[in-house]
mmCIF file of C-alpha atoms in Angstrom:
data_model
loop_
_atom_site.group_PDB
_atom_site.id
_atom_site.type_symbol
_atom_site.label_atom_id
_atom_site.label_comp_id
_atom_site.label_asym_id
_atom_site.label_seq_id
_atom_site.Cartn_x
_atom_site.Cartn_y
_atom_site.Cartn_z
ATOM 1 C CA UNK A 12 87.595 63.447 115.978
ATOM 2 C CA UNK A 13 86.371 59.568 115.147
ATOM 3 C CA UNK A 14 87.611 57.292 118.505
ATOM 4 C CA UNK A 15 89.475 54.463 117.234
ATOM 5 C CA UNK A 16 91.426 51.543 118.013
ATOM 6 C CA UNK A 17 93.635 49.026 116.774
ATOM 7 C CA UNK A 18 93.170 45.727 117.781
ATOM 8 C CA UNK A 19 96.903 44.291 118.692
ATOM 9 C CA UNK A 20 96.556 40.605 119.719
ATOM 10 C CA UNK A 21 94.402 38.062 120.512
ATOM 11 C CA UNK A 22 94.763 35.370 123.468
ATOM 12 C CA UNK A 23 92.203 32.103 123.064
ATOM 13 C CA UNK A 24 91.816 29.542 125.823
ATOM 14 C CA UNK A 25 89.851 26.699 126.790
ATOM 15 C CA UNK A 26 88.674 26.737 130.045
ATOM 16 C CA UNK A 27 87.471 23.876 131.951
ATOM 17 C CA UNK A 28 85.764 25.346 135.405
ATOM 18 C CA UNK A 29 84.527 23.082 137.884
ATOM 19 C CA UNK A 30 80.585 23.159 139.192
ATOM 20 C CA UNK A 31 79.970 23.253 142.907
ATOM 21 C CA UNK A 32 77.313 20.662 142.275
ATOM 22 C CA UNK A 33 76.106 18.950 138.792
ATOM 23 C CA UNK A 34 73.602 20.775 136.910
ATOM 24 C CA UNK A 35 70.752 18.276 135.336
ATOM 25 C CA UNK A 36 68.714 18.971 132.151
ATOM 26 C CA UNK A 37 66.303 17.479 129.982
ATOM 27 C CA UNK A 38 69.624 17.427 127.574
ATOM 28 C CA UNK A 39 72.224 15.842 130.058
ATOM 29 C CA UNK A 40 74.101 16.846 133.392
ATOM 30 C CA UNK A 41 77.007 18.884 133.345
ATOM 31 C CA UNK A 42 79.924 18.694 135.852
ATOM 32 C CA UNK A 43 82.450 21.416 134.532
ATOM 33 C CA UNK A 44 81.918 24.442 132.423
ATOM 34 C CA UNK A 45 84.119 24.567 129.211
ATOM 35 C CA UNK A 46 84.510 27.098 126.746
ATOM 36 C CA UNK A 47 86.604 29.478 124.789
ATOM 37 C CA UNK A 48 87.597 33.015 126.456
ATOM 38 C CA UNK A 49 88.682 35.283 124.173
ATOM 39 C CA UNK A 50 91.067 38.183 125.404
ATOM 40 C CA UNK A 51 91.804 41.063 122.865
ATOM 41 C CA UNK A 52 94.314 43.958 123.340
ATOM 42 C CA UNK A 53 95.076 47.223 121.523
ATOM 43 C CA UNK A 54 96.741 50.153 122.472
ATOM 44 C CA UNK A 55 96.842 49.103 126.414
ATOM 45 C CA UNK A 56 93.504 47.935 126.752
ATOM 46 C CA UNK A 57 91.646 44.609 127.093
ATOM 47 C CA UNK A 58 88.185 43.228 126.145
ATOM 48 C CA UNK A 59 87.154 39.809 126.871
ATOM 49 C CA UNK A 60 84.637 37.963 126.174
ATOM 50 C CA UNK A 61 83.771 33.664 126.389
ATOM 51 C CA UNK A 62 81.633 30.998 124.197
ATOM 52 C CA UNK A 63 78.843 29.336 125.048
ATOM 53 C CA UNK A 64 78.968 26.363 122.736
ATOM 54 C CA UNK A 65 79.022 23.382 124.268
ATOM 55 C CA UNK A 66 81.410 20.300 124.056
ATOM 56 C CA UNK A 67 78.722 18.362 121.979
ATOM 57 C CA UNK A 68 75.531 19.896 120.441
ATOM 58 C CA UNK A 69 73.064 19.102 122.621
ATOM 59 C CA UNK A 70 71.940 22.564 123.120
ATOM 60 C CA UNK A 71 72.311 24.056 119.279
ATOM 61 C CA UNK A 72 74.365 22.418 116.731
ATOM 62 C CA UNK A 73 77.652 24.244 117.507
ATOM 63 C CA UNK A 74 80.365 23.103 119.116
ATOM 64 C CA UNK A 75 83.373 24.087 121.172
ATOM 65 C CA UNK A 76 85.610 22.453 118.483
ATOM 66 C CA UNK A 77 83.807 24.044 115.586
ATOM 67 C CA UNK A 78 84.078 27.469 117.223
ATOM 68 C CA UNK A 79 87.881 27.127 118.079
ATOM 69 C CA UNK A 80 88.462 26.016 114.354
ATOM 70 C CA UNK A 81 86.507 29.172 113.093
ATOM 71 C CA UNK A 82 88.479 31.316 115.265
ATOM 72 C CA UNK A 83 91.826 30.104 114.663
ATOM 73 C CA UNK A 84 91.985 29.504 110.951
ATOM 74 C CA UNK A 85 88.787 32.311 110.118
ATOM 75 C CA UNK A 86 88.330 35.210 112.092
ATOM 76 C CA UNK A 87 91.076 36.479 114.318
ATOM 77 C CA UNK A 88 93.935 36.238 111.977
ATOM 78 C CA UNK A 89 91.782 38.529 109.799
ATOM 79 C CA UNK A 90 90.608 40.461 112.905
ATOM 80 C CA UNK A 91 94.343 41.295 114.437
ATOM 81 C CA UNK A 92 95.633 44.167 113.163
ATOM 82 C CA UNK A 93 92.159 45.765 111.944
ATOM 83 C CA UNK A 94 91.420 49.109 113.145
ATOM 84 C CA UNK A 95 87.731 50.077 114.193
ATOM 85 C CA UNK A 96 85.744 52.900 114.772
ATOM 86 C CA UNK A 97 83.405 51.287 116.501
ATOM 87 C CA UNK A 98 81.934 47.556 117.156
ATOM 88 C CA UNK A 99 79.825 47.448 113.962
ATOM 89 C CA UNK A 100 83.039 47.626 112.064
ATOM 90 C CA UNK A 101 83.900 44.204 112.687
ATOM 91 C CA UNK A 102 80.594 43.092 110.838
ATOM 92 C CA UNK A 103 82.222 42.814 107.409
ATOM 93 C CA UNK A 104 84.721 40.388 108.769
ATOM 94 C CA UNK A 105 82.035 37.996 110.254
ATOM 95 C CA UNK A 106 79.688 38.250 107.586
ATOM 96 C CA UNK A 107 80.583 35.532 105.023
ATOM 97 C CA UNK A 108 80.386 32.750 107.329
ATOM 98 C CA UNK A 109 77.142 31.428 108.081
ATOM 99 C CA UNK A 110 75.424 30.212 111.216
ATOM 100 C CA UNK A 111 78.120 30.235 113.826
ATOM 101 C CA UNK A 112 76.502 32.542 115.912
ATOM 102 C CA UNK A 113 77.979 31.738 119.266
ATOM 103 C CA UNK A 114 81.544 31.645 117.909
ATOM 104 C CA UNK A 115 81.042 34.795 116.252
ATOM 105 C CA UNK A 116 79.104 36.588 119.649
ATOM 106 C CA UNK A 117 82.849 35.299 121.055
ATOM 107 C CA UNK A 118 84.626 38.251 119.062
ATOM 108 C CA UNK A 119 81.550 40.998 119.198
ATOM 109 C CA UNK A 120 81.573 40.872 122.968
ATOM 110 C CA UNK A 121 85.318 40.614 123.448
ATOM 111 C CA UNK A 122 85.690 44.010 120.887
ATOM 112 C CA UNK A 123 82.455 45.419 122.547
ATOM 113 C CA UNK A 124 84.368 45.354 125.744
ATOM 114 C CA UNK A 125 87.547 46.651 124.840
ATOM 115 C CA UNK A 126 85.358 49.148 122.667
ATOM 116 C CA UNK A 127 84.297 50.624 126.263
ATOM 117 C CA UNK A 128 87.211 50.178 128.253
ATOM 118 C CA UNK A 129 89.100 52.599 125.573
ATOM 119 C CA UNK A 130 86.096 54.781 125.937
ATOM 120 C CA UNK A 131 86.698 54.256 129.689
ATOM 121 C CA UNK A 132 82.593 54.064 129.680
ATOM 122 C CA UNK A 133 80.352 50.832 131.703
ATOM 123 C CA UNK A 134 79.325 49.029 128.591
ATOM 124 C CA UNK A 135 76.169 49.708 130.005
ATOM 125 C CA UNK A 136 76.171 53.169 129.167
ATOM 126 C CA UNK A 137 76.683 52.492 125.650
ATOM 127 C CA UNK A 138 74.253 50.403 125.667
ATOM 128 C CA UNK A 139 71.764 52.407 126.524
ATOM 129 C CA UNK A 140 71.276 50.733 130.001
ATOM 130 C CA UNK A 141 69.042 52.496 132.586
ATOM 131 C CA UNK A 142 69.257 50.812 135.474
ATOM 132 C CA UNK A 143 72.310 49.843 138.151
ATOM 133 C CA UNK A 144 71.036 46.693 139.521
ATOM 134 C CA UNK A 145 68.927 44.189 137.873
ATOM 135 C CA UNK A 146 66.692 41.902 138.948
ATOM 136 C CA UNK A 147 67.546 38.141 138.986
ATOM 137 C CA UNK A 148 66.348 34.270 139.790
ATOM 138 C CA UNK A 149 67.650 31.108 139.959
ATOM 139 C CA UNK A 150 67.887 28.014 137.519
ATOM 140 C CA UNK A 151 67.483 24.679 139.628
ATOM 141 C CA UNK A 152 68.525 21.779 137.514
ATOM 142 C CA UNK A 153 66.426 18.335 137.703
ATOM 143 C CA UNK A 154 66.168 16.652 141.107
ATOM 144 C CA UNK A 155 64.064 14.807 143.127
ATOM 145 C CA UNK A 156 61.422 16.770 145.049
ATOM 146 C CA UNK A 157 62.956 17.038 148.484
ATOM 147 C CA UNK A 158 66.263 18.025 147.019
ATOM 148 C CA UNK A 159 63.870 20.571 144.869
ATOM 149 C CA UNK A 160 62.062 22.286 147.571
ATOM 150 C CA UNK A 161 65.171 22.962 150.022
ATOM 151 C CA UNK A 162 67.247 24.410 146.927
ATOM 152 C CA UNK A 163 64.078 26.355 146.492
ATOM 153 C CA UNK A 164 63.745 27.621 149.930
ATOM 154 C CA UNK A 165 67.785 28.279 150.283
ATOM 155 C CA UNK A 166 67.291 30.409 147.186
ATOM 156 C CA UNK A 167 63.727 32.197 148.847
ATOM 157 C CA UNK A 168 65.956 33.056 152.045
ATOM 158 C CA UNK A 169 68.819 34.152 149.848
ATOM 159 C CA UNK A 170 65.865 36.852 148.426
ATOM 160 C CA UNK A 171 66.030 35.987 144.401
ATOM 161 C CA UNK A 172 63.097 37.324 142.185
ATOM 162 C CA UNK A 173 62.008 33.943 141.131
ATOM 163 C CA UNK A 174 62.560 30.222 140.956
ATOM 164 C CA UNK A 175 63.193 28.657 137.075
ATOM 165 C CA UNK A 176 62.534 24.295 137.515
ATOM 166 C CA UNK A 177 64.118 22.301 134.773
ATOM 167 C CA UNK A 178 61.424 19.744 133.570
ATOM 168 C CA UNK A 179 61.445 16.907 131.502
ATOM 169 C CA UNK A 180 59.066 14.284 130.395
ATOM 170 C CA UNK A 181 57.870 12.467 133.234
ATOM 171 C CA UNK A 182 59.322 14.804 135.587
ATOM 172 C CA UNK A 183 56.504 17.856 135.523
ATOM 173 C CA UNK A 184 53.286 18.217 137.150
ATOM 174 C CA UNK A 185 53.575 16.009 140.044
ATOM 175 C CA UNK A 186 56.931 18.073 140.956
ATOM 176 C CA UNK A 187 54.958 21.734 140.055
ATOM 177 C CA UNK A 188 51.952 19.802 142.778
ATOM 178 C CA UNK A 189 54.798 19.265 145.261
ATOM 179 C CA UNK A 190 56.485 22.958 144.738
ATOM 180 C CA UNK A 191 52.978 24.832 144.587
ATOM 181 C CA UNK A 192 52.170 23.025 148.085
ATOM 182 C CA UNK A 193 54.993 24.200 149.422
ATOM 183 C CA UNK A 194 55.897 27.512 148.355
ATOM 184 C CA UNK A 195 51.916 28.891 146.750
ATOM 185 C CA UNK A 196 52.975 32.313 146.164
ATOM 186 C CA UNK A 197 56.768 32.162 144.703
ATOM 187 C CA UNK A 198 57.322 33.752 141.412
ATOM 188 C CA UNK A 199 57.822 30.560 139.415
ATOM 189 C CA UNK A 200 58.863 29.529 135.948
ATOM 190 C CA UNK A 201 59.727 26.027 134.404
ATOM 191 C CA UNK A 202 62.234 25.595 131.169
ATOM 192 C CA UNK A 203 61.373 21.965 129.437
ATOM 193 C CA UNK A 204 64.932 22.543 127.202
ATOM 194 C CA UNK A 205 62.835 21.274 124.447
ATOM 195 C CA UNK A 206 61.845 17.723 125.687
ATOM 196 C CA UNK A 207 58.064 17.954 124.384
ATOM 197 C CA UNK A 208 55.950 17.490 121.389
ATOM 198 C CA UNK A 209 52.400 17.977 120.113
ATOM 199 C CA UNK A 210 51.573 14.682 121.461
ATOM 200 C CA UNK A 211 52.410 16.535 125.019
ATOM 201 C CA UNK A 212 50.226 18.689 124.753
ATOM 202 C CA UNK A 213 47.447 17.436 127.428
ATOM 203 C CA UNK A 214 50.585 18.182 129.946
ATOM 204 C CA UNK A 215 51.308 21.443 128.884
ATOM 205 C CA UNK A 216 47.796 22.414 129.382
ATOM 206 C CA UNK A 217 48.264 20.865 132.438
ATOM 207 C CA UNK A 218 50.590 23.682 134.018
ATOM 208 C CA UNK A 219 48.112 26.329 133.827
ATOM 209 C CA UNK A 220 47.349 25.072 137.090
ATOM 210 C CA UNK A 221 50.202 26.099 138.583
ATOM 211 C CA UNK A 222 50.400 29.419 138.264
ATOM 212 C CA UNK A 223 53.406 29.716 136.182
ATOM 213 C CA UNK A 224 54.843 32.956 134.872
ATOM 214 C CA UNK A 225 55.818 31.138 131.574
ATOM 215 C CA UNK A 226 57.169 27.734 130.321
ATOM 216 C CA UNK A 227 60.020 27.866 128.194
ATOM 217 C CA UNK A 228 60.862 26.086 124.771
ATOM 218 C CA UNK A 229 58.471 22.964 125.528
ATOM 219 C CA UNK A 230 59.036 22.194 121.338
ATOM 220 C CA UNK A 231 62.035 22.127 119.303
ATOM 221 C CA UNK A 232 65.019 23.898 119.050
ATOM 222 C CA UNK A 233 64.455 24.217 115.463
ATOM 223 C CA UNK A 234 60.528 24.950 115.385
ATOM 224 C CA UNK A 235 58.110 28.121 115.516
ATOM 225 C CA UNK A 236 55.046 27.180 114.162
ATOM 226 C CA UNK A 237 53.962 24.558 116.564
ATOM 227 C CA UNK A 238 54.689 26.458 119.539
ATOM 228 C CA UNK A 239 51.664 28.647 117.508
ATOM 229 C CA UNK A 240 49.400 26.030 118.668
ATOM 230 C CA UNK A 241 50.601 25.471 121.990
ATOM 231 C CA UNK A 242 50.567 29.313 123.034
ATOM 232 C CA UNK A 243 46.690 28.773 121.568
ATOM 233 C CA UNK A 244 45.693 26.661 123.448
ATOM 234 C CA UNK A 245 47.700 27.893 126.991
ATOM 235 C CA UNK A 246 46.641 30.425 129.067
ATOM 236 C CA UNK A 247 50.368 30.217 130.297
ATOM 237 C CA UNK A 248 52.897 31.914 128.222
ATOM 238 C CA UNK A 249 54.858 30.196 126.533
ATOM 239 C CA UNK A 250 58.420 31.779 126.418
ATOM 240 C CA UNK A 251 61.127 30.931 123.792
ATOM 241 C CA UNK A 252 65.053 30.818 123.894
ATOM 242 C CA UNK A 253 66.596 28.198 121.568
ATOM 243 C CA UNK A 254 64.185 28.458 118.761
ATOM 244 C CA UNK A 255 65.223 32.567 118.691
ATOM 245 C CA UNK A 256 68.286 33.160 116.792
ATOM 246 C CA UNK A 257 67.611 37.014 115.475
ATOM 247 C CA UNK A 258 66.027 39.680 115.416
ATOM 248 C CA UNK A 259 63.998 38.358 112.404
ATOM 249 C CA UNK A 260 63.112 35.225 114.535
ATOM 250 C CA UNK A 261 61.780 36.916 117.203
ATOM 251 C CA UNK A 262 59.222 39.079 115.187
ATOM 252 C CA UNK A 263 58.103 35.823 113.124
ATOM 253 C CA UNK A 264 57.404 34.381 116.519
ATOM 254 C CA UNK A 265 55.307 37.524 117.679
ATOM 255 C CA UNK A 266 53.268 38.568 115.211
ATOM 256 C CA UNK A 267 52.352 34.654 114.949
ATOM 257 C CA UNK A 268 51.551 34.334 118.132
ATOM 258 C CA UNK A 269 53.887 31.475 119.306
ATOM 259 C CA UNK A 270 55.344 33.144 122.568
ATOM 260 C CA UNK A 271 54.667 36.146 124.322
ATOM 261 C CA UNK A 272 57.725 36.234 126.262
ATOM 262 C CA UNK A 273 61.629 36.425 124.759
ATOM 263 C CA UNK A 274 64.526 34.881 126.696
ATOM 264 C CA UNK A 275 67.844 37.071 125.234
ATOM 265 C CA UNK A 276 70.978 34.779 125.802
ATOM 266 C CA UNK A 277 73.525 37.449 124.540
ATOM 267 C CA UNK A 278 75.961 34.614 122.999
ATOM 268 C CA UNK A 279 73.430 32.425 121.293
ATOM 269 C CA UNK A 280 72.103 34.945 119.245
ATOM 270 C CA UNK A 281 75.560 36.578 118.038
ATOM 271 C CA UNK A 282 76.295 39.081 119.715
ATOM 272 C CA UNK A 283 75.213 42.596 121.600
ATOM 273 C CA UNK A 284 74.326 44.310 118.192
ATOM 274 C CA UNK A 285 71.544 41.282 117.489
ATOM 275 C CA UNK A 286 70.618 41.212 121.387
ATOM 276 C CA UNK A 287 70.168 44.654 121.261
ATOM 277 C CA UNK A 288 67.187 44.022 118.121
ATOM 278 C CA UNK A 289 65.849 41.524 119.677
ATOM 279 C CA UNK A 290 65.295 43.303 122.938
ATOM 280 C CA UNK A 291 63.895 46.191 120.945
ATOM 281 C CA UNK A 292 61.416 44.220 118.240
ATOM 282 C CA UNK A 293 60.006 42.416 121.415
ATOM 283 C CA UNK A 294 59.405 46.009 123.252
ATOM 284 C CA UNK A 295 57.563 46.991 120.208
ATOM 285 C CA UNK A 296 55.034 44.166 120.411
ATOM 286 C CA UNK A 297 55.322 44.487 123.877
ATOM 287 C CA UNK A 298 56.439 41.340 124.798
ATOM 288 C CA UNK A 299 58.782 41.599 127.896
ATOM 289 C CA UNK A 300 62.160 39.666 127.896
ATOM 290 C CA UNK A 301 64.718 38.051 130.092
ATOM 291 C CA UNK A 302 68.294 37.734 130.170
ATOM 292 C CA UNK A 303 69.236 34.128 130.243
ATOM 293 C CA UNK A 304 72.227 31.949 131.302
ATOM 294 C CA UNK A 305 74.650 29.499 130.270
ATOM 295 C CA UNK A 306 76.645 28.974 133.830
ATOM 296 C CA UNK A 307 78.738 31.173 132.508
ATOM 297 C CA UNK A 308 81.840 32.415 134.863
ATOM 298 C CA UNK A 309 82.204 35.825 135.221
ATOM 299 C CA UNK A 310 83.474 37.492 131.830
ATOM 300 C CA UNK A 311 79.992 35.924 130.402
ATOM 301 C CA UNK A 312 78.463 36.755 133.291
ATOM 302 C CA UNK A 313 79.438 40.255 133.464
ATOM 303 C CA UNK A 314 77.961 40.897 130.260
ATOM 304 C CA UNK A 315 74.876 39.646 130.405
ATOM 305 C CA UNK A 316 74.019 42.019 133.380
ATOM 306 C CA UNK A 317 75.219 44.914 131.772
ATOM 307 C CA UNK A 318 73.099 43.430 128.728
ATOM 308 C CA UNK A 319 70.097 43.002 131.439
ATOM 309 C CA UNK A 320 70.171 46.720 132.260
ATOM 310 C CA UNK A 321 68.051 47.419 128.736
ATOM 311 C CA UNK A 322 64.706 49.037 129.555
ATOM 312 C CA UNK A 323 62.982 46.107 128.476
ATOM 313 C CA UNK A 324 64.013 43.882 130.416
ATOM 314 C CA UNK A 325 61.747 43.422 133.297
ATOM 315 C CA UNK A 326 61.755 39.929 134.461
ATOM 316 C CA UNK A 327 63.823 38.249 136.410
ATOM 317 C CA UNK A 328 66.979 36.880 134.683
ATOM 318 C CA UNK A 329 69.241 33.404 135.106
ATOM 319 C CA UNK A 330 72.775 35.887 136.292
ATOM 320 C CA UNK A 331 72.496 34.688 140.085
ATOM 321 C CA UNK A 332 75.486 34.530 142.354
ATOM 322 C CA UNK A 333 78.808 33.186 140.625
ATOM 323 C CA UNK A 334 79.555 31.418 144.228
ATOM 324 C CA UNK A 335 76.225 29.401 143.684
ATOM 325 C CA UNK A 336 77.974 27.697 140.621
ATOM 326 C CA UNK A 337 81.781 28.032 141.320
ATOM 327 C CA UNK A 338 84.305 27.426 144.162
ATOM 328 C CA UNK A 339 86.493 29.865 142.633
ATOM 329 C CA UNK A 340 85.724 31.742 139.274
ATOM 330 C CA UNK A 341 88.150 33.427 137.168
ATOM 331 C CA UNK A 342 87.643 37.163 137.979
ATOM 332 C CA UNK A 343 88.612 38.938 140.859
ATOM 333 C CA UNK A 344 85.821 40.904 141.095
ATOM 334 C CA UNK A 345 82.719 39.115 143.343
ATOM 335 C CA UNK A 346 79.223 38.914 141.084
ATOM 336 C CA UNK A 347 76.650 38.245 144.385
ATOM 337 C CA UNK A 348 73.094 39.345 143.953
ATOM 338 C CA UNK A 349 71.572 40.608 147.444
ATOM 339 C CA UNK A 350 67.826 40.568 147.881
ATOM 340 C CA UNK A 351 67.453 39.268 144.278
ATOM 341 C CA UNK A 352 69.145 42.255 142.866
ATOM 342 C CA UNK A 353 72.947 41.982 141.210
ATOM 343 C CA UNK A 354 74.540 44.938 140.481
ATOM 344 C CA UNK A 355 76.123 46.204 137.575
ATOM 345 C CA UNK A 356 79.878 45.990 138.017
ATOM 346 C CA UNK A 357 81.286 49.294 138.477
ATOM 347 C CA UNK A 358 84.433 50.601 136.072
ATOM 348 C CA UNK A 359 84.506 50.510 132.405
ATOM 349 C CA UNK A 360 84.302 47.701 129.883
ATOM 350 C CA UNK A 361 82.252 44.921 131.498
ATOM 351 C CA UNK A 362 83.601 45.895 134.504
ATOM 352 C CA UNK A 363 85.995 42.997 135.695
ATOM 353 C CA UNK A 364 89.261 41.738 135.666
ATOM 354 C CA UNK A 365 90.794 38.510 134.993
ATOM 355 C CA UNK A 366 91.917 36.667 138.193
ATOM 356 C CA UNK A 367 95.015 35.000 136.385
ATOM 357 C CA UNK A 368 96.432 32.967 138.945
ATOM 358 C CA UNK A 369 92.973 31.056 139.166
ATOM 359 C CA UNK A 370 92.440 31.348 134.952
ATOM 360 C CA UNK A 371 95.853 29.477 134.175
ATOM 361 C CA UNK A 372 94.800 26.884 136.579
ATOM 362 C CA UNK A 373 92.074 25.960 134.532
ATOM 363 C CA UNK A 374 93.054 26.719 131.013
ATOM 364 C CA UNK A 375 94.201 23.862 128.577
ATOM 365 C CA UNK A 376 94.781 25.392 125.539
ATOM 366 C CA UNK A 377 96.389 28.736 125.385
ATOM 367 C CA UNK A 378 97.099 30.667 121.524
ATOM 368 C CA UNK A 379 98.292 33.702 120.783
ATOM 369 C CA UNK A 380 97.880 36.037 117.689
ATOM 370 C CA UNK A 381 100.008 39.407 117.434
ATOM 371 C CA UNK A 382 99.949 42.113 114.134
#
């Protein structure tokens, strides 16, 4: 008999979660995490998911208000009160709006997770997952070099699988000279959030004296081909995240030769379903890829990890310890990596629970939708 599920309401916030400490890019600094979290119920069970938008598009052109207007007036009026027989079903529903992809990974995840939890299965297993544990890193936003190398040797004590450096114009190789001096033999990775063009190039071929696993998205957010002649002329790989939307995207950018590594950030490219191609096109021109991170809190963070336990992912991802980012998160269940390694929350569905003392704390807009 076909497992199904009606989907009975629909609960959107806005969330505004404090950092620990400010988190500098190439892009801006952030103080507070904001986004959407989406709760869905049916039949006694939950699913949750959150955006990854940001306030202003200054890491892809969506939005946070964009995405709540698509939701509110688009999607989940249409969406309560459908019955599935599985995720995919919710495709049809999604399909005539174009772009959008992190507001429409927002409902995918949230009915991928309550998908499970009726299943009472780890999403993992769905998935396909194979491991219990993945390996992880850290993301150390722009600083000055002192503040640099003790964040990098906190995070070396602390046992992660590798170090990620924002960098910026102006702020690369004499901070990769000061790191490298330091700490010679640390797995170590740099993410330029797009600051660089073809003019750059002298300082891109700079880093492949540094010994750098890759360096991600030096180019455009919007561009493949030049990162062809980058890679070229690198013997660094070059890794890309913002320029890789789809599956589609991420074999154009193989079989041309502009990366040879693929970071998978589960909301930017629409969902689990799309995650799940991309993860597999890259295996089959074996390029390895990564799971990456938006600070999300725990519902995002809790899926990418169960995400991250694909076979082909086998480098070090951006889901470190929540406390690293939050004095309080909004799940009661602790996400701490030990040794480098986070495991894979135990229990069905993504495998936590709202803390909702804590959530309506930091929630500013609350909505409801019923069938």
């Amino acid at each position: 008999m076909t497992h199904a599920i009606k989907i009975e309401r629909a609960e959107l916030r806005l969330v505004h979660l404090p950092l620990l400490t400010p988190f500098v890019i190439s892009t801006g600094t952030m103080t507070h995490k904001t986004f959407p979290l989406l709760v869905l119920r049916g039949e006694g069970v939950d699913g949750m998911a959150e955006g990854v938008m940001d306030p202003l598009p200054d890491y892809l052109e969506e939005t946070i208000a964009g995405a709540l207007d698509l939701l509110r007036n688009a999607v989940l009026p249409r969406l309560v009160g459908l019955r599935i027989g599985s995720p995919s079903d919710i495709a049809p529903l999604l399909a005539p709006w174009r772009g959008n992809r992190m507001a429409k990974a927002v409902v995918e995840m949230a009915v991928w997770d309550l998908w499970a939890r009726s299943l009472n299965q780890p999403l993992c297993h769905l998935l396909g997952g194979v491991r219990d544990r993945i390996e992880v890193g850290v993301s150390l936003g722009i600083a000055p070099l002192d503040v640099t190398l003790d964040r990098i040797a906190e995070a070396q004590a602390q046992g992660y699988r590798r170090v990620k450096l924002k960098i910026k114009q102006g702020h690369d190789l004499t901070l990769l000279a000061g790191v490298r001096a330091e700490f010679p033999d640390i797995k170590l990775t740099v993410d330029a959030n797009t600051d660089y063009t073809l003019s750059d190039l002298p300082v891109l071929r700079g880093m492949d004296a540094f010994d750098l696993d890759y360096i991600e998205q030096p180019l455009a957010f919007d561009d493949i081909l030049d990162h062809v002649q980058v890679q070229a002329a690198l013997n660094t790989a070059i890794c890309l995240d913002e320029s890789i939307r789809t599956a589609k995207d991420a074999r154009i950018a193989l079989q041309m030769g502009a990366a040879r590594v693929i970071n998978i950030k589960v909301g930017r490219v629409g969902g689990i379903a799309e995650a799940r191609a991309i993860h597999d096109v890259s295996a089959a021109f074996g390029a390895p890829v990564w799971c990456g991170g938006m600070l999300e809190s725990g519902v995002g963070r809790a899926h990418n990890i169960h995400l991250a336990t694909l076979p082909n992912f086998t480098k070090p991802g951006d889901t470190s310890s929540a406390s690293r980012y939050f004095a309080r998160d909004i799940v009661n269940e602790p996400l701490e990596a030990t040794d480098g390694l986070m495991p894979v929350p135990p229990g069905p569905g993504i495998g936590v629970t709202l803390d909702h003392v804590a959530l309506d704390a930091v929630s500013e807009v609350i909505e409801v939708w019923t069938a």
